[in-house]
Amino acid sequence: MKQCNEVFQNFYLRRTKKVTPIAKPQAIMAKRKQEIENQKVINFLCSENGNVQKDKILILCEGYTEVKYFSSLVEKSDGLEKIKIKKGKDVDPLSLVGEAKRYLSFDRTHEKKLSEVWIVFDRDNHYSYQSALEKASRDSQIKVAWSNPCFEFWFLLHFRRKFDDFSRTKSVWNPTTNEFEHLYDSKACVSKLKSCIQGYKKSDISTFKNLRTRTLKAIENSSFNQSDANELGSSVGLLIQSIIDSLVIQDDFWNKED
């Protein structure tokens, strides 16, 4: 395990270490938390006592809403040994792709245990959205679970399959392309979701529990657009299906409410 950690330092820390000013206590705590999460992924990718479990899945998420949702799903389905969920070091989609590539580089050189890395991020106002999608497509092991406009749209798919009331009502200046982008409004999406889930909060750890029995319906509802990331839709259902296939989850699992 010690050698495994040392190898990872060469692939990960060498590419991310920067000279920074003396950090405030909050920043130090955040950095320490990130280091702990990185170590968990290292342990996940490193074998112990020669026991190498193949075909593992790493899920890198933009935010904690996604982490809590997928963590609950995987924990309930007894998949913690095969699937690791982690919040990305940064929320920027392009940074998430870079982080995924660093873990894959480490894995390919060391254990070769990963079958794929999923990156979960939203359209929102991210300037690097298009670049991230393009860069991720160059590596067959990197998959993207996108939501347009936001992750809450995936939750909304548990209740609806028609979205005629959605339109591009938000204009954002993109300094990269030097032009305005007309986007779907994330706040409007969250507002619509609250009419389906009373008292919904991003920090709610019981979201998966509340939506569990509707999951297969959400996968069906999401089929209207899982390929064009520039339009209203979500490919999160493809990630859920990958988890189902990897853990061999039976249909009756989704009928439970505990």
Coordinates of C-alpha atoms in Angstrom, one line a residue:
M1 CA 0.0 0.0 0.0
K2 CA 2.9 2.4 0.8
Q3 CA 4.4 1.9 -2.7
C4 CA 1.0 2.4 -4.2
N5 CA 0.6 5.7 -2.5
E6 CA 4.0 6.9 -3.6
V7 CA 3.2 6.0 -7.2
F8 CA 0.0 8.0 -7.0
Q9 CA 1.8 11.1 -5.8
N10 CA 3.8 11.1 -9.1
F11 CA 0.5 11.1 -11.1
Y12 CA -1.7 13.3 -9.0
L13 CA 0.1 15.7 -6.7
R14 CA 2.8 16.5 -9.3
R15 CA 0.1 17.8 -11.6
T16 CA -1.9 19.8 -9.1
K17 CA 0.6 21.2 -6.6
K18 CA 0.9 25.0 -6.8
V19 CA 2.6 27.7 -4.8
T20 CA -0.1 29.4 -2.8
P21 CA -0.2 32.0 0.0
I22 CA -0.7 31.0 3.6
A23 CA -4.2 29.7 3.8
K24 CA -7.0 30.6 6.2
P25 CA -8.1 27.9 8.7
Q26 CA -11.2 27.2 6.6
A27 CA -9.1 26.6 3.5
I28 CA -6.7 24.4 5.5
M29 CA -9.7 22.3 6.7
A30 CA -11.1 22.0 3.1
K31 CA -7.7 21.0 1.8
R32 CA -7.3 18.4 4.5
K33 CA -10.8 17.0 3.7
Q34 CA -9.8 16.8 0.0
E35 CA -6.6 14.9 1.0
I36 CA -8.6 12.4 3.0
E37 CA -11.0 11.8 0.0
N38 CA -8.0 11.4 -2.3
Q39 CA -6.6 8.8 0.1
K40 CA -9.9 6.9 0.1
V41 CA -9.7 6.7 -3.7
I42 CA -6.1 5.5 -3.5
N43 CA -7.1 2.8 -1.1
F44 CA -10.0 1.9 -3.4
L45 CA -7.6 1.4 -6.3
C46 CA -4.8 -0.4 -4.5
S47 CA -5.0 -4.1 -3.7
E48 CA -4.4 -5.5 -0.3
N49 CA -2.8 -8.9 0.3
G50 CA -2.8 -9.6 -3.4
N51 CA -6.5 -9.5 -3.7
V52 CA -7.2 -7.5 -6.8
Q53 CA -10.9 -6.9 -7.6
K54 CA -11.3 -5.8 -11.2
D55 CA -14.0 -3.8 -13.0
K56 CA -14.4 -1.1 -10.4
I57 CA -16.2 2.2 -11.1
L58 CA -15.1 5.6 -9.9
I59 CA -17.7 8.4 -9.9
L60 CA -16.4 12.0 -9.7
C61 CA -19.2 14.5 -8.9
E62 CA -19.4 18.3 -9.3
G63 CA -21.2 18.8 -6.0
Y64 CA -22.3 17.3 -2.8
T65 CA -25.9 16.9 -3.9
E66 CA -24.7 14.3 -6.4
V67 CA -22.3 12.7 -4.0
K68 CA -25.1 12.1 -1.4
Y69 CA -27.5 10.8 -4.0
F70 CA -25.1 8.2 -5.5
S71 CA -23.6 7.3 -2.1
S72 CA -27.0 6.4 -0.8
L73 CA -27.8 4.4 -3.9
V74 CA -24.6 2.4 -3.8
E75 CA -24.7 1.9 -0.1
K76 CA -28.3 0.5 -0.3
S77 CA -27.3 -1.8 -3.1
D78 CA -24.2 -3.1 -1.2
G79 CA -21.8 -1.8 -3.9
L80 CA -19.3 0.1 -1.8
E81 CA -16.5 -2.3 -2.5
K82 CA -17.0 -2.0 -6.3
I83 CA -18.1 1.7 -6.7
K84 CA -16.4 4.7 -5.2
I85 CA -18.1 8.1 -5.2
K86 CA -16.0 11.3 -4.7
K87 CA -16.6 15.0 -5.0
G88 CA -14.2 16.4 -7.5
K89 CA -11.3 18.7 -6.4
D90 CA -12.9 21.5 -8.4
V91 CA -16.5 22.1 -9.7
D92 CA -15.3 23.1 -13.2
P93 CA -16.2 20.3 -15.7
L94 CA -12.8 20.5 -17.5
S95 CA -11.0 20.1 -14.2
L96 CA -13.1 17.1 -13.4
V97 CA -12.0 15.5 -16.7
G98 CA -8.4 16.2 -15.8
E99 CA -8.9 14.6 -12.4
A100 CA -10.4 11.6 -14.0
K101 CA -7.5 11.3 -16.4
R102 CA -5.0 11.4 -13.5
Y103 CA -6.8 8.6 -11.7
L104 CA -6.9 6.5 -14.9
S105 CA -3.2 7.1 -15.5
F106 CA -2.4 5.9 -12.0
D107 CA -4.7 2.9 -12.4
R108 CA -3.3 1.9 -15.8
T109 CA 0.3 2.0 -14.5
H110 CA -0.5 0.2 -11.3
E111 CA -3.5 -2.1 -10.8
K112 CA -5.7 -1.7 -13.9
K113 CA -8.8 -2.2 -11.7
L114 CA -11.0 0.5 -13.2
S115 CA -13.5 -0.4 -15.9
E116 CA -14.6 3.3 -16.2
V117 CA -14.7 6.7 -14.6
W118 CA -18.0 8.6 -14.6
I119 CA -18.0 12.4 -14.3
V120 CA -21.2 14.0 -13.1
F121 CA -21.7 17.7 -13.9
D122 CA -24.4 20.1 -15.0
R123 CA -24.7 22.6 -17.8
D124 CA -25.4 25.5 -15.5
N125 CA -23.2 28.5 -16.4
H126 CA -19.9 26.5 -16.9
Y127 CA -17.7 28.1 -19.6
S128 CA -15.8 24.8 -20.0
Y129 CA -18.9 22.7 -20.6
Q130 CA -18.3 22.0 -24.3
S131 CA -14.5 21.6 -23.8
A132 CA -15.0 19.1 -21.0
L133 CA -17.4 17.0 -23.2
E134 CA -15.0 17.0 -26.1
K135 CA -12.0 16.1 -23.9
A136 CA -13.8 13.3 -22.1
S137 CA -14.9 11.8 -25.4
R138 CA -11.2 11.2 -26.3
D139 CA -10.9 8.5 -23.6
S140 CA -13.2 5.4 -23.9
Q141 CA -13.0 4.8 -20.1
I142 CA -14.3 8.3 -19.3
K143 CA -18.1 8.6 -19.3
V144 CA -20.1 11.8 -18.6
A145 CA -23.4 11.9 -16.7
W146 CA -24.5 15.4 -17.7
S147 CA -27.7 17.2 -16.8
N148 CA -29.0 20.3 -18.6
P149 CA -29.7 22.6 -16.9
C150 CA -28.9 21.0 -13.5
F151 CA -28.9 17.8 -11.6
E152 CA -32.3 18.5 -10.2
F153 CA -33.6 17.9 -13.7
W154 CA -32.7 14.2 -13.2
F155 CA -34.9 14.3 -10.1
L156 CA -37.7 15.9 -12.0
L157 CA -37.6 13.1 -14.5
H158 CA -38.9 10.8 -11.7
F159 CA -42.2 12.6 -11.9
R160 CA -42.5 14.0 -15.5
R161 CA -41.8 13.0 -19.1
K162 CA -43.0 16.1 -20.9
F163 CA -41.3 19.5 -20.5
D164 CA -43.1 21.9 -22.7
D165 CA -42.9 24.6 -20.0
F166 CA -39.1 24.7 -20.3
S167 CA -37.4 27.3 -22.5
R168 CA -34.0 29.1 -22.7
T169 CA -34.8 32.1 -20.6
K170 CA -31.2 32.8 -19.3
S171 CA -28.5 34.6 -21.3
V172 CA -24.9 34.3 -20.1
W173 CA -21.8 36.0 -21.6
N174 CA -19.1 33.4 -22.3
P175 CA -15.7 35.1 -22.3
T176 CA -14.2 32.0 -24.0
T177 CA -16.3 32.3 -27.1
N178 CA -17.0 36.1 -26.8
E179 CA -20.7 35.6 -27.3
F180 CA -23.9 35.2 -25.3
E181 CA -25.2 31.7 -24.6
H182 CA -28.9 31.2 -24.2
L183 CA -29.5 28.6 -21.5
Y184 CA -32.2 26.9 -19.5
D185 CA -32.5 28.4 -16.0
S186 CA -31.4 26.1 -13.2
K187 CA -33.3 28.1 -10.6
A188 CA -36.5 27.6 -12.6
C189 CA -35.9 23.8 -12.7
V190 CA -35.4 23.7 -8.9
S191 CA -38.6 25.6 -8.4
K192 CA -40.5 23.1 -10.6
L193 CA -39.0 20.3 -8.6
K194 CA -40.1 21.7 -5.3
S195 CA -43.7 21.4 -6.5
C196 CA -43.0 17.6 -6.7
I197 CA -40.9 17.2 -3.6
Q198 CA -42.2 19.4 -0.8
G199 CA -39.4 21.0 1.1
Y200 CA -36.6 19.9 -1.3
K201 CA -33.1 21.0 -0.3
K202 CA -29.8 20.2 -2.0
S203 CA -28.3 19.1 1.3
D204 CA -31.1 16.5 1.9
I205 CA -29.5 13.1 2.4
S206 CA -32.8 11.3 2.0
T207 CA -33.4 12.3 -1.7
F208 CA -32.5 8.8 -3.0
K209 CA -34.7 7.2 -0.4
N210 CA -37.6 9.4 -1.4
L211 CA -37.2 8.8 -5.1
R212 CA -36.1 5.1 -5.0
T213 CA -39.4 3.6 -6.2
R214 CA -39.6 6.0 -9.1
T215 CA -36.0 5.4 -10.4
L216 CA -36.9 3.0 -13.2
K217 CA -39.5 5.4 -14.4
A218 CA -37.0 8.2 -14.4
I219 CA -34.6 6.1 -16.6
E220 CA -37.5 5.6 -19.0
N221 CA -38.5 9.2 -19.0
S222 CA -34.9 10.4 -19.6
S223 CA -34.7 8.5 -22.9
F224 CA -36.1 11.5 -24.8
N225 CA -32.6 13.0 -24.6
Q226 CA -29.5 11.3 -23.3
S227 CA -27.2 12.2 -26.2
D228 CA -27.4 15.9 -27.0
A229 CA -25.8 17.6 -24.0
N230 CA -26.6 21.1 -25.4
E231 CA -30.4 20.5 -25.2
L232 CA -32.7 19.9 -22.3
G233 CA -32.1 16.4 -20.9
S234 CA -29.9 14.2 -18.8
S235 CA -27.6 11.2 -19.3
V236 CA -27.6 10.3 -15.6
G237 CA -29.9 7.4 -16.4
L238 CA -27.1 5.8 -18.3
L239 CA -24.9 6.0 -15.2
I240 CA -27.7 4.4 -13.1
Q241 CA -28.0 1.7 -15.7
S242 CA -24.2 1.1 -15.5
I243 CA -24.5 0.7 -11.8
I244 CA -27.4 -1.7 -12.2
D245 CA -25.4 -3.8 -14.6
S246 CA -22.2 -3.7 -12.5
L247 CA -23.9 -4.7 -9.3
V248 CA -26.5 -6.9 -10.9
I249 CA -29.3 -5.1 -9.2
Q250 CA -32.7 -6.8 -9.6
D251 CA -35.9 -5.0 -10.3
D252 CA -37.4 -5.7 -6.9
F253 CA -34.6 -3.5 -5.3
W254 CA -36.4 -0.4 -6.6
N255 CA -39.7 -1.4 -5.0
K256 CA -38.3 -1.1 -1.5
E257 CA -38.8 2.1 0.5
D258 CA -36.3 1.6 3.4

